[in-house]
Short mmCIF file of N, CA and C in Angstrom, two decimals:
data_model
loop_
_atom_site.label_atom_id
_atom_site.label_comp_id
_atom_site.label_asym_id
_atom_site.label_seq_id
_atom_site.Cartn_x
_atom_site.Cartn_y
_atom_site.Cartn_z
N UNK A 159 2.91 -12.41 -14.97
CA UNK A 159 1.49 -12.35 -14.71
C UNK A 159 1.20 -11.11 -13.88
N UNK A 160 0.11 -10.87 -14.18
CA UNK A 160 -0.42 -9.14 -12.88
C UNK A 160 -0.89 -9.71 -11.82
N UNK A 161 -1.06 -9.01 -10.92
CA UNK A 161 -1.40 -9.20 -9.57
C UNK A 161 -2.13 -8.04 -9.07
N UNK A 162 -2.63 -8.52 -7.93
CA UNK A 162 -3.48 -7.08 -7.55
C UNK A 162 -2.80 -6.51 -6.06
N UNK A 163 -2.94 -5.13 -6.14
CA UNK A 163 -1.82 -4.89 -5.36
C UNK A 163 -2.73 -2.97 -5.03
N UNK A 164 -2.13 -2.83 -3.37
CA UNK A 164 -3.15 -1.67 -3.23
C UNK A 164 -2.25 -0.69 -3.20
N UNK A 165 -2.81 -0.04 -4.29
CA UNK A 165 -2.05 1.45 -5.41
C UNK A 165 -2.36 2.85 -4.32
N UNK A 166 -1.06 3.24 -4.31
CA UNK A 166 -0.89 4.41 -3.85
C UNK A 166 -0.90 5.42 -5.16
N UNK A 167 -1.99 6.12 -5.21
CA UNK A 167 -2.09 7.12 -6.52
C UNK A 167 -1.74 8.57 -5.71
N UNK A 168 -1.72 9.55 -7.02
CA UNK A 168 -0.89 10.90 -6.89
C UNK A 168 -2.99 10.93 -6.27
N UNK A 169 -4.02 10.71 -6.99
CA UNK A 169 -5.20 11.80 -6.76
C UNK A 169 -5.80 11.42 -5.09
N UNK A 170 -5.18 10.73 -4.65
CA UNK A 170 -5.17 10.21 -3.28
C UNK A 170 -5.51 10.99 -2.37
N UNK A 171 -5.98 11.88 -2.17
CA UNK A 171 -5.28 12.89 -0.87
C UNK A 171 -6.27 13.49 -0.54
N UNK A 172 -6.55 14.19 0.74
CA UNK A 172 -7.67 14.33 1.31
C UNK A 172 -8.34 12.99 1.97
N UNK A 173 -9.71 12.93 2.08
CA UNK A 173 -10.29 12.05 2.62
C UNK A 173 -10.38 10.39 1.66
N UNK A 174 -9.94 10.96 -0.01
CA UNK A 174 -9.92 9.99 -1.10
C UNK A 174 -8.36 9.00 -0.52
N UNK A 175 -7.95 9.53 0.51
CA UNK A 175 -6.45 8.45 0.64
C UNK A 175 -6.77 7.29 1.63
N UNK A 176 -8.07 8.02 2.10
CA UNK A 176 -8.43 6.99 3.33
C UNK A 176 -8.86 5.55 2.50
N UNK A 177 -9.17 5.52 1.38
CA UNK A 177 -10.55 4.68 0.20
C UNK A 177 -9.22 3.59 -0.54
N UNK A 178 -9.24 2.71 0.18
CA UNK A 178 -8.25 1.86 -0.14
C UNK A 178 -9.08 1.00 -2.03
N UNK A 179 -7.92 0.65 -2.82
CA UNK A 179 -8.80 0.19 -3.91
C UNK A 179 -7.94 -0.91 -4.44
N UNK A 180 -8.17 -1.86 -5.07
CA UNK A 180 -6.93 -2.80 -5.79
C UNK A 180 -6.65 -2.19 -7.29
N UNK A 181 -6.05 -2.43 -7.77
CA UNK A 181 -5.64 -2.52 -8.93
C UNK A 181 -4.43 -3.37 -9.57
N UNK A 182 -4.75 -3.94 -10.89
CA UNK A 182 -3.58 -3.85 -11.38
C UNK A 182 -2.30 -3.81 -11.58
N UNK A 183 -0.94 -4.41 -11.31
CA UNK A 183 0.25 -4.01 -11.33
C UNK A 183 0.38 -2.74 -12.10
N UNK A 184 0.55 -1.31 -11.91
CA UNK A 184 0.92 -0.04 -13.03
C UNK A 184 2.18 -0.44 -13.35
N UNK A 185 2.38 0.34 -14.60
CA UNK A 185 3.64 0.27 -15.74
C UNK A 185 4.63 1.54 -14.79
N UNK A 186 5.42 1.37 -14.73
CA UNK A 186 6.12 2.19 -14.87
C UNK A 186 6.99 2.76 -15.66
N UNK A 187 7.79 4.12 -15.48
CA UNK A 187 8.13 5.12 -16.58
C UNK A 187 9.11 6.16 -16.55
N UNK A 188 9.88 6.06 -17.69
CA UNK A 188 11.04 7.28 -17.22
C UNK A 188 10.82 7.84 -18.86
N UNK A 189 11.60 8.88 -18.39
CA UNK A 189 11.69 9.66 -19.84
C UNK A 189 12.89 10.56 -19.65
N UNK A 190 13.28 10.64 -20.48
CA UNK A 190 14.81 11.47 -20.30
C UNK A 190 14.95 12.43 -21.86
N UNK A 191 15.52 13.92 -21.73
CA UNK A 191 15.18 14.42 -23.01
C UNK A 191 16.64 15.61 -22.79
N UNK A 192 17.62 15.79 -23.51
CA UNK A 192 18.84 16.58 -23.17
C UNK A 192 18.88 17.11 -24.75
N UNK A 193 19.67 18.31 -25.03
CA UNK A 193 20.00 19.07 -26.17
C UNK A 193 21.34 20.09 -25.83
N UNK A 194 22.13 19.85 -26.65
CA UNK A 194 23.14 21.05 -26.48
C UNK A 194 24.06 21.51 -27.85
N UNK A 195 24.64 22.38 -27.66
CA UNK A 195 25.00 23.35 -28.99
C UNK A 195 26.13 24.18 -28.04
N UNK A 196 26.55 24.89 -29.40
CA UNK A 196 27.36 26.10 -29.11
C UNK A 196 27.00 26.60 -30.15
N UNK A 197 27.25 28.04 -29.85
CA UNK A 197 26.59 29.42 -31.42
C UNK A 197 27.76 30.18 -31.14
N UNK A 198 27.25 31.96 -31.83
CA UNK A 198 28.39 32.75 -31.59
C UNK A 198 29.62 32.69 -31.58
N UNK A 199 30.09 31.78 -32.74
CA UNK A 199 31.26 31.58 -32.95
C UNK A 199 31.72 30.57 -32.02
N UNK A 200 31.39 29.71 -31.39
CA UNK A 200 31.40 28.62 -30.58
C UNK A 200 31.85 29.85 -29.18
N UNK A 201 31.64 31.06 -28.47
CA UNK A 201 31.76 31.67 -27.85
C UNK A 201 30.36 31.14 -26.55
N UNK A 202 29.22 30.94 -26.95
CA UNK A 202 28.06 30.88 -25.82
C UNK A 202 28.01 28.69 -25.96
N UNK A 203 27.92 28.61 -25.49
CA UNK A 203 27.52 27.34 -24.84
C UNK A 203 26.15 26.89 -24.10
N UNK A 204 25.18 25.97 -24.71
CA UNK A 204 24.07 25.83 -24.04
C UNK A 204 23.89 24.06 -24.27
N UNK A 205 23.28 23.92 -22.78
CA UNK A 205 23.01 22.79 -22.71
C UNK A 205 21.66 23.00 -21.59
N UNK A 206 20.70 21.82 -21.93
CA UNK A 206 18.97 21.81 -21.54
C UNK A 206 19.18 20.22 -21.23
N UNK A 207 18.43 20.06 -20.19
CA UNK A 207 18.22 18.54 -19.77
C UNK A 207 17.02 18.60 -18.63
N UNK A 208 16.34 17.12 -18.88
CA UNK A 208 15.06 17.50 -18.21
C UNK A 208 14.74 15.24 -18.51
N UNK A 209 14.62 15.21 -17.36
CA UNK A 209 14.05 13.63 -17.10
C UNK A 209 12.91 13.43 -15.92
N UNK A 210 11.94 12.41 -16.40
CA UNK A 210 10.40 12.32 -15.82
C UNK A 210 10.52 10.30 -15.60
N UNK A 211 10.39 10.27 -13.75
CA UNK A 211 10.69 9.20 -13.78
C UNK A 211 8.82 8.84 -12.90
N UNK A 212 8.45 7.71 -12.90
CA UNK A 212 7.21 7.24 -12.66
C UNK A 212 7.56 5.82 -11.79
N UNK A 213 7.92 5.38 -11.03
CA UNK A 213 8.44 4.49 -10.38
C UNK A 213 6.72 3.44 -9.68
N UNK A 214 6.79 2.36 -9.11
CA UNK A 214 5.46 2.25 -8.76
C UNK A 214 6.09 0.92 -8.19
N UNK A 215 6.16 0.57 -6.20
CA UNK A 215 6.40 -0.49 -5.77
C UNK A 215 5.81 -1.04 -5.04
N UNK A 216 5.89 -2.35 -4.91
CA UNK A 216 4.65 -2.84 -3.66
C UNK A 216 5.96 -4.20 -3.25
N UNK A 217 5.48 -4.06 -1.67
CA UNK A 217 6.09 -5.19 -0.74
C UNK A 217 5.67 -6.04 -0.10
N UNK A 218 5.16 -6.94 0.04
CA UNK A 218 4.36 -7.74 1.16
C UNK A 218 5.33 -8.41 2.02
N UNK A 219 5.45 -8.55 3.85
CA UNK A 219 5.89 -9.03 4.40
C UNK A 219 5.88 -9.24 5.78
N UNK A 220 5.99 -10.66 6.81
CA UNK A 220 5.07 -10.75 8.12
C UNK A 220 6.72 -10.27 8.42
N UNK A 221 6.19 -9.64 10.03
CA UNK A 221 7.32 -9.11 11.20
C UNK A 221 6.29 -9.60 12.64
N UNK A 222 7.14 -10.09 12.96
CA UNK A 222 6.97 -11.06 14.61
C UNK A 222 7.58 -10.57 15.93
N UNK A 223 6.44 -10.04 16.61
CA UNK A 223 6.65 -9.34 18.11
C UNK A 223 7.27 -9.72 18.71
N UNK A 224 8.25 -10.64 19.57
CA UNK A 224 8.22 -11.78 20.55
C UNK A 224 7.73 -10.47 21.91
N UNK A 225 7.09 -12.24 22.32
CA UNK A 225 6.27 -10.85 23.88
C UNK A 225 7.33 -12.09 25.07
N UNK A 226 6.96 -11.53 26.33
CA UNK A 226 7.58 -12.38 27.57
C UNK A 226 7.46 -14.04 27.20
N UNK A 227 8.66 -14.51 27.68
CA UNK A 227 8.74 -15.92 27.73
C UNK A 227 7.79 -16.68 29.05
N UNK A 228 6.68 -17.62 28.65
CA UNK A 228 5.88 -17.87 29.57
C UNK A 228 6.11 -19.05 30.35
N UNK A 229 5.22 -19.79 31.23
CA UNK A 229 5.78 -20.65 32.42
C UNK A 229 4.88 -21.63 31.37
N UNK A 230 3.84 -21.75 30.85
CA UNK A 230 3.04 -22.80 30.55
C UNK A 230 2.88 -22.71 28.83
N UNK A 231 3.50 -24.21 28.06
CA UNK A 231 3.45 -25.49 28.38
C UNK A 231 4.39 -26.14 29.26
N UNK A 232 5.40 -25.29 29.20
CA UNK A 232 7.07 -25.77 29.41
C UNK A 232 7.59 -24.10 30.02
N UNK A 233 7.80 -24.56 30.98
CA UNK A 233 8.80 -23.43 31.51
C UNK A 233 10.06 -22.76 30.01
N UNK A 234 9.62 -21.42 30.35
CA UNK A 234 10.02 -20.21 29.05
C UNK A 234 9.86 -20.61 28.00
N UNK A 235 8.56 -20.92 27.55
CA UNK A 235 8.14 -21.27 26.11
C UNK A 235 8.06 -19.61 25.56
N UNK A 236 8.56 -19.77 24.60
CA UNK A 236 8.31 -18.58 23.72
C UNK A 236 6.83 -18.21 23.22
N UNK A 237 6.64 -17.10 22.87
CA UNK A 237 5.58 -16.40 23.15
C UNK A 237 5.63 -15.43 22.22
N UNK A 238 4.72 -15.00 21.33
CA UNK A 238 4.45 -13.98 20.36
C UNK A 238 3.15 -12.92 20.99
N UNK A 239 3.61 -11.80 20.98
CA UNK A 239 2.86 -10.98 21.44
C UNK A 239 2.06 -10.45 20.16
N UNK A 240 2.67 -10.50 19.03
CA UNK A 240 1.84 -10.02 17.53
C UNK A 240 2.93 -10.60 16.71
N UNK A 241 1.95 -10.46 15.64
CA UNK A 241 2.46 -11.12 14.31
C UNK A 241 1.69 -9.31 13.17
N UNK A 242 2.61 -9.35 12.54
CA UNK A 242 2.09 -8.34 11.37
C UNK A 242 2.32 -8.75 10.48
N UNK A 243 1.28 -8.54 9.50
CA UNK A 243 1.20 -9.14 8.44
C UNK A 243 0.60 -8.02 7.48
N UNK A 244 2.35 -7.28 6.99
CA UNK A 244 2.43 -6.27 6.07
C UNK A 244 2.08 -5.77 4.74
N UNK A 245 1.71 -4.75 3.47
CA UNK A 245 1.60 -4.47 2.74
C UNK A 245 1.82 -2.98 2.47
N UNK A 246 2.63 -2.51 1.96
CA UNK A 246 3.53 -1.89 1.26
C UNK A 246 2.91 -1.83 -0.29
N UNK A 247 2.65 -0.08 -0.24
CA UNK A 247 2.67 0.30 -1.53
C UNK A 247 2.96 1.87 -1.41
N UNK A 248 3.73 1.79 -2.85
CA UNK A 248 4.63 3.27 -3.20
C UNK A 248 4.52 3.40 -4.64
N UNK A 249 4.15 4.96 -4.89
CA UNK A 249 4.47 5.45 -5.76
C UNK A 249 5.11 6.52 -5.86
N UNK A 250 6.96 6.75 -6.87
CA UNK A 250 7.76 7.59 -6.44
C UNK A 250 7.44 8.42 -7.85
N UNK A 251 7.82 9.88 -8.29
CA UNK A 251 7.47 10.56 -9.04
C UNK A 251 8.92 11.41 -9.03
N UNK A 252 9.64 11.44 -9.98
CA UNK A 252 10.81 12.45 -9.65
C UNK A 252 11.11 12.83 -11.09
N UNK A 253 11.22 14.41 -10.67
CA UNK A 253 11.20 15.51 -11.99
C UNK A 253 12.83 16.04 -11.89
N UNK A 254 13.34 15.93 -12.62
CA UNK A 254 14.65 16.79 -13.18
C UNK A 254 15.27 17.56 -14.12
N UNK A 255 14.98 18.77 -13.67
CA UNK A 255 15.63 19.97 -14.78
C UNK A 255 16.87 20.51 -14.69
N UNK A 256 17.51 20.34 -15.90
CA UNK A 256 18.58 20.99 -15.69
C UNK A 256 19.28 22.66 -16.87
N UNK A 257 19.52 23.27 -16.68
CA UNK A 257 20.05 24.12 -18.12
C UNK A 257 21.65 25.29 -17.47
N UNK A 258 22.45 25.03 -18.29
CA UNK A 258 23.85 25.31 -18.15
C UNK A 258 23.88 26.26 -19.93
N UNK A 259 24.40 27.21 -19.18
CA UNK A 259 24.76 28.64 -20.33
C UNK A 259 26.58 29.03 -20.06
N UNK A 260 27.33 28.95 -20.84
CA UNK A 260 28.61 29.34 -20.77
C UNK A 260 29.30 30.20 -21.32
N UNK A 261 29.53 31.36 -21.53
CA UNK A 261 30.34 31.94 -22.65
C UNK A 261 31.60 32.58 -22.25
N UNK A 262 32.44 32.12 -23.75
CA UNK A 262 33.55 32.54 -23.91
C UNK A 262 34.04 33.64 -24.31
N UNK A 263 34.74 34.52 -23.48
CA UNK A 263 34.97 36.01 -24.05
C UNK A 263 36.28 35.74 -24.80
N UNK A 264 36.87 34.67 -24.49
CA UNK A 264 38.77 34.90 -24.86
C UNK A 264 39.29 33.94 -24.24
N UNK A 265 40.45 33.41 -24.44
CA UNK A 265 40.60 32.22 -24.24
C UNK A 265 41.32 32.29 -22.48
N UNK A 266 40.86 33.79 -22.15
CA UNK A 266 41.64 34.02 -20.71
C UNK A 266 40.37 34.18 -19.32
N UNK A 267 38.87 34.42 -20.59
CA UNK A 267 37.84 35.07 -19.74
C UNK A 267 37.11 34.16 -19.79
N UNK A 268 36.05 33.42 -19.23
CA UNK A 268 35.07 32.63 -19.30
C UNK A 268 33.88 32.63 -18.22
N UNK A 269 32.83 32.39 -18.42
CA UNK A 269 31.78 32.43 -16.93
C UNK A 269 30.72 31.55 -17.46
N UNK A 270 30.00 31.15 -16.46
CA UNK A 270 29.46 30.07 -16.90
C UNK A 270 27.83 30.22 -15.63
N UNK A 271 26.71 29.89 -15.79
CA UNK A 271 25.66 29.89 -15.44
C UNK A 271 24.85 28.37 -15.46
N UNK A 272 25.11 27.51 -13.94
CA UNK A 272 23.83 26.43 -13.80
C UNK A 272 22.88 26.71 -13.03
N UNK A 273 21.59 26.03 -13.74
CA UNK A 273 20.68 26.05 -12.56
C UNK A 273 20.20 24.50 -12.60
N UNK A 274 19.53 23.89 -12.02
CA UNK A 274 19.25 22.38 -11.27
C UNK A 274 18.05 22.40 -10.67
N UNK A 275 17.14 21.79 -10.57
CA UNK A 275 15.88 21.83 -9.92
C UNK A 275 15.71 20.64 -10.18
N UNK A 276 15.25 19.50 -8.92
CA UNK A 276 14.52 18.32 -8.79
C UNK A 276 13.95 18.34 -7.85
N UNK A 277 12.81 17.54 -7.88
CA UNK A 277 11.58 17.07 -7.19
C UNK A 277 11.17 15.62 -7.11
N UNK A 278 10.79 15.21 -5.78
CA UNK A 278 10.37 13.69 -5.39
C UNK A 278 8.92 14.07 -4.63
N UNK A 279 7.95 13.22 -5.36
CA UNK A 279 6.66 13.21 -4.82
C UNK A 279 6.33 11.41 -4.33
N UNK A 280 6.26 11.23 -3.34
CA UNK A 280 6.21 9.83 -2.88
C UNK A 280 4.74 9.87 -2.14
N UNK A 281 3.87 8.66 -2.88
CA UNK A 281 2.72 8.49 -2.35
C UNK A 281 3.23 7.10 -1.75
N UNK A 282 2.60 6.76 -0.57
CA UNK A 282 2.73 5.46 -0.04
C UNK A 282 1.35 4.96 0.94
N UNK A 283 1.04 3.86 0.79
CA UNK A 283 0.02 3.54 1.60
C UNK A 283 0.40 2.24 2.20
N UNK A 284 0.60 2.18 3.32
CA UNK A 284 1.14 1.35 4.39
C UNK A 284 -0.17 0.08 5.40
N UNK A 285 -0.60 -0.68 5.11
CA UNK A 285 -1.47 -1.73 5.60
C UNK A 285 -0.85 -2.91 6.46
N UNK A 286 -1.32 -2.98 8.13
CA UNK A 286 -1.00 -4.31 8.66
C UNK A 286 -2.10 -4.59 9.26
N UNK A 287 -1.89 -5.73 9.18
CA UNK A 287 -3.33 -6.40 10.47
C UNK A 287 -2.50 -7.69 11.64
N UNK A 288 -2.93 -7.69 12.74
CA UNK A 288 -2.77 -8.95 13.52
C UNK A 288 -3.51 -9.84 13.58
N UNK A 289 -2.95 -10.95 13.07
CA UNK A 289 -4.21 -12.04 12.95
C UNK A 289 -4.64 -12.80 14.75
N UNK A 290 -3.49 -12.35 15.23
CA UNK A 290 -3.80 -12.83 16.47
C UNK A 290 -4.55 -12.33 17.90
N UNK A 291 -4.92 -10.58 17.22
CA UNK A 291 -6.27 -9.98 17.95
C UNK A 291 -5.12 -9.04 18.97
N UNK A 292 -6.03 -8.40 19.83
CA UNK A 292 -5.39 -7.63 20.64
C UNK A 292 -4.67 -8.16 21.71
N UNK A 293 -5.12 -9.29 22.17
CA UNK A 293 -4.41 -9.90 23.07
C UNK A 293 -5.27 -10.33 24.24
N UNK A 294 -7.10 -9.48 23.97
CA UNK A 294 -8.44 -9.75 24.67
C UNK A 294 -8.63 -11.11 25.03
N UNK A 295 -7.90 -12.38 24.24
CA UNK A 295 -8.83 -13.51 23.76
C UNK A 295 -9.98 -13.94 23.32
N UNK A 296 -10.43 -12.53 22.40
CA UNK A 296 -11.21 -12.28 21.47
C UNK A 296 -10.46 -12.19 20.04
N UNK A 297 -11.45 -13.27 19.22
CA UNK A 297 -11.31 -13.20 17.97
C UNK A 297 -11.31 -11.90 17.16
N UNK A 298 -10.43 -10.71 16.94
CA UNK A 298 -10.46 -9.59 16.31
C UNK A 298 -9.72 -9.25 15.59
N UNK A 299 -9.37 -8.76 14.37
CA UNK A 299 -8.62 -8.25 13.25
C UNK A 299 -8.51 -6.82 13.21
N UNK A 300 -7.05 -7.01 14.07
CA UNK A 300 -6.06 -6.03 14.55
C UNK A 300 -5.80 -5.43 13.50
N UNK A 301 -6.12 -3.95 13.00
CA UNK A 301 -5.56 -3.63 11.61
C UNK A 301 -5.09 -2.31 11.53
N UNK A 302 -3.88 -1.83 11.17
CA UNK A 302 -3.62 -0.43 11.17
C UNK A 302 -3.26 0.53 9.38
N UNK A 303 -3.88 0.72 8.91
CA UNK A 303 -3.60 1.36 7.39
C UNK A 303 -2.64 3.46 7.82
N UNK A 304 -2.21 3.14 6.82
CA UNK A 304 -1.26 4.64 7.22
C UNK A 304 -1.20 5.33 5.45
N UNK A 305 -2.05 5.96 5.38
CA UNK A 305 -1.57 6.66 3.63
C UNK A 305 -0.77 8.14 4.06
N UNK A 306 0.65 8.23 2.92
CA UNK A 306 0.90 9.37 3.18
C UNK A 306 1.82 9.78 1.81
N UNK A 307 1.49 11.52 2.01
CA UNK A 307 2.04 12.25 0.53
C UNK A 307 3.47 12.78 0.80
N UNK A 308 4.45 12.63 0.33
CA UNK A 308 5.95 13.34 0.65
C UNK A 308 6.13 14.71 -0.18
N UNK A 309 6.52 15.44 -0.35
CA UNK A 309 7.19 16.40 -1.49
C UNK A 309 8.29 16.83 -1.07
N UNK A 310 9.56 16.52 -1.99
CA UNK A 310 10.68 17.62 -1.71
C UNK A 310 11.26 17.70 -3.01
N UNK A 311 12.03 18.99 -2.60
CA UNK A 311 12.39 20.06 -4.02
C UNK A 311 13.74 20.47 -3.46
N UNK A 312 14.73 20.33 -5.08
CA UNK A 312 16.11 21.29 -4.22
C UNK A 312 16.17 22.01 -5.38
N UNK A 313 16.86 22.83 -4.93
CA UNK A 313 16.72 23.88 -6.29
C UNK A 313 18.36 24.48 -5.79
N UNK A 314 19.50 24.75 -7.22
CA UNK A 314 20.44 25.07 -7.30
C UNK A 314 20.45 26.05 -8.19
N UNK A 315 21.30 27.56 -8.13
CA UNK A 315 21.64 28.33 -8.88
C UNK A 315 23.47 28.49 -8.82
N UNK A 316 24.14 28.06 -9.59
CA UNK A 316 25.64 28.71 -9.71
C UNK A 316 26.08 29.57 -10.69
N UNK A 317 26.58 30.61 -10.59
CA UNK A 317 27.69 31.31 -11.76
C UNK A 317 28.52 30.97 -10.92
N UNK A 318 29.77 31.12 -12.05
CA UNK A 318 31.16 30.60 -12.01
C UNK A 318 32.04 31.52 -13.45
N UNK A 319 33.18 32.01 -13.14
CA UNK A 319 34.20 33.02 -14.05
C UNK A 319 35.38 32.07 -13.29
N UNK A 320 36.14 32.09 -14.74
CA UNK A 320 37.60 31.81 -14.60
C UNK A 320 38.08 32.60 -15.66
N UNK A 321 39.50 33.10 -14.92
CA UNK A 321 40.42 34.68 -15.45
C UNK A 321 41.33 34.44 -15.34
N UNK A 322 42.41 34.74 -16.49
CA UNK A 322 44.21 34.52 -16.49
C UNK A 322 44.45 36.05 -16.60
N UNK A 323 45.27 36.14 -15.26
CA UNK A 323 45.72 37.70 -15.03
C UNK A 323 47.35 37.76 -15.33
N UNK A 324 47.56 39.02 -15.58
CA UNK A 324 49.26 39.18 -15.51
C UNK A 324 49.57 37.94 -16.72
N UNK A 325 49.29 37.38 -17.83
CA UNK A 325 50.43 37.54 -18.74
C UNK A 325 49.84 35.70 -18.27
N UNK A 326 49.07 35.46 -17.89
CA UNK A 326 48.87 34.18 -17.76
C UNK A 326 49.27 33.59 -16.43
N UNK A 327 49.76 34.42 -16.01
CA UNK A 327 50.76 34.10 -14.70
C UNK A 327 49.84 33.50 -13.02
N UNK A 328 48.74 34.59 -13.26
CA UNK A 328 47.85 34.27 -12.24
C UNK A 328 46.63 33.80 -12.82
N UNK A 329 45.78 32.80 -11.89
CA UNK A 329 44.43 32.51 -12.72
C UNK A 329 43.95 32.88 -11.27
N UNK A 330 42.02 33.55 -11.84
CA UNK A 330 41.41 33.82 -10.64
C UNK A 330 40.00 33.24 -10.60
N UNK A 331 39.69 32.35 -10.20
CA UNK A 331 38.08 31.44 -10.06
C UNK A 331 36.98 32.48 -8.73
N UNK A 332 36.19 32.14 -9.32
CA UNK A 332 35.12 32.79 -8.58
C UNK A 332 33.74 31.65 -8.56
N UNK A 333 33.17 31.38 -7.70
CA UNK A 333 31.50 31.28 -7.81
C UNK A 333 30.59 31.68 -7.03
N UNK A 334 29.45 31.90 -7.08
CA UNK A 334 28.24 32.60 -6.52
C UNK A 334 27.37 31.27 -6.32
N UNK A 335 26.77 31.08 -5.35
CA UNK A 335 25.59 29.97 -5.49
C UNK A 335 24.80 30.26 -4.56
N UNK A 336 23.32 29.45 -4.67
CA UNK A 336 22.55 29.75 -4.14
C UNK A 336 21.02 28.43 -4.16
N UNK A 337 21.17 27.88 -3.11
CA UNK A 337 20.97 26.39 -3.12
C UNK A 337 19.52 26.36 -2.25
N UNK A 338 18.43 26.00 -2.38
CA UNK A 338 17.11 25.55 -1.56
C UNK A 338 16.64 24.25 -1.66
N UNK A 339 16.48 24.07 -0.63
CA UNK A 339 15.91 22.48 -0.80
C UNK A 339 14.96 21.99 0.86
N UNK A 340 13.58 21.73 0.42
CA UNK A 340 12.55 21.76 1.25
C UNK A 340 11.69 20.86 0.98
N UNK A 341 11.39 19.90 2.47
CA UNK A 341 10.56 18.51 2.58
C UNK A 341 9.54 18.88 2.95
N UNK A 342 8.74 18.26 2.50
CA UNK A 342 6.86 18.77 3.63
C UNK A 342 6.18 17.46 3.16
N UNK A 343 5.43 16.92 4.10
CA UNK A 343 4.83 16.16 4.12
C UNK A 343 2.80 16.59 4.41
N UNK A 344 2.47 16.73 3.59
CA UNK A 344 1.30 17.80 3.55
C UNK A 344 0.06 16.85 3.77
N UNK A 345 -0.06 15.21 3.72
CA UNK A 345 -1.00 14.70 3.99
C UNK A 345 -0.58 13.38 4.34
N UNK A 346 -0.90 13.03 5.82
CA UNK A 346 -0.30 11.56 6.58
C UNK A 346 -1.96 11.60 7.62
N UNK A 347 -2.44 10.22 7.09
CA UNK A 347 -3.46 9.48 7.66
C UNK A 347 -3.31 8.52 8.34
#
């Protein structure tokens, strides 16, 4: 059965993340798409890969303060300073590219070229309230909402050569790389 559940969307952002809305349980979604070959006399080597994932979660759940143990009804009666009464919603978004080039000069020479790039975009909108007020002994609905956008990206470049020198006798490996990977959190309400 669906349920209604408060959706953290990608168009969220700005003052639109503050605008809480129900919706729907969303579908979620992956997609995955790879191709590879060899040409040139089976000398070049190529391989392409690329997957699109759409993830979409929601949590509901109470967490209980305990505050000081009090003298009245009963000497150290326990005592709740708050009660939260949670809601949890996420939407995760993660992109993956991949493409690998290899060629063979000889069965002594070889080098090879990856690159890698993924990305996680996490929307989340975070809702609690205390049903038990501030602690005034006023009837009030304690409530704190938190929307926020994640982005991170890593990005990989490698070449790589392997060489049989002297008669087969010596082999010589090499790689070059060159790796980035950067979090920012560009909108938290």
């Amino acid at each position: 059965s669906q349920s209604e559940v408060d959706c953290a969307k990608s168009g969220r952002l700005g003052w639109n993340q503050l605008q809480d809305n129900n919706s729907t349980t969303p579908v979620s979604s992956l997609m995955c798409l790879s191709s590879c070959g060899r040409t040139l006399n089976d000398k070049l080597g190529i391989i392409l890969a690329g997957s699109f994932q759409n993830i979409f979660r929601g949590s509901d759940g109470v967490f209980y303060v305990p505050g000081e143990p009090a003298a009245l009804p009963y000497p150290n009666t326990y005592q709740l300073q708050e009660v939260q009464i949670r809601k949890f919603s996420n939407q995760q978004q993660r992109l993956g590219l991949m493409g690998k080039l290899d060629y063979v000069f000889n069965k002594r020479n070889k080098i090879s070229l990856m690159n890698l790039f993924a990305q996680l975009d996490e929307y989340q909108h975070r809702n609690y309230y205390n049903p038990l007020g501030t602690g005034s002994g006023l009837a009030t609905n304690d409530g704190h909402d938190r929307s926020r956008f994640t982005n991170q990206k890593i990005y990989n470049s490698t070449l790589k050569g392997e060489h049989f020198l002297f008669n087969d006798k010596w082999k010589f490996d090499w790689t070059v790389a060159y790796s980035k990977a950067t979090s920012s959190t560009p909108a938290w309400s």
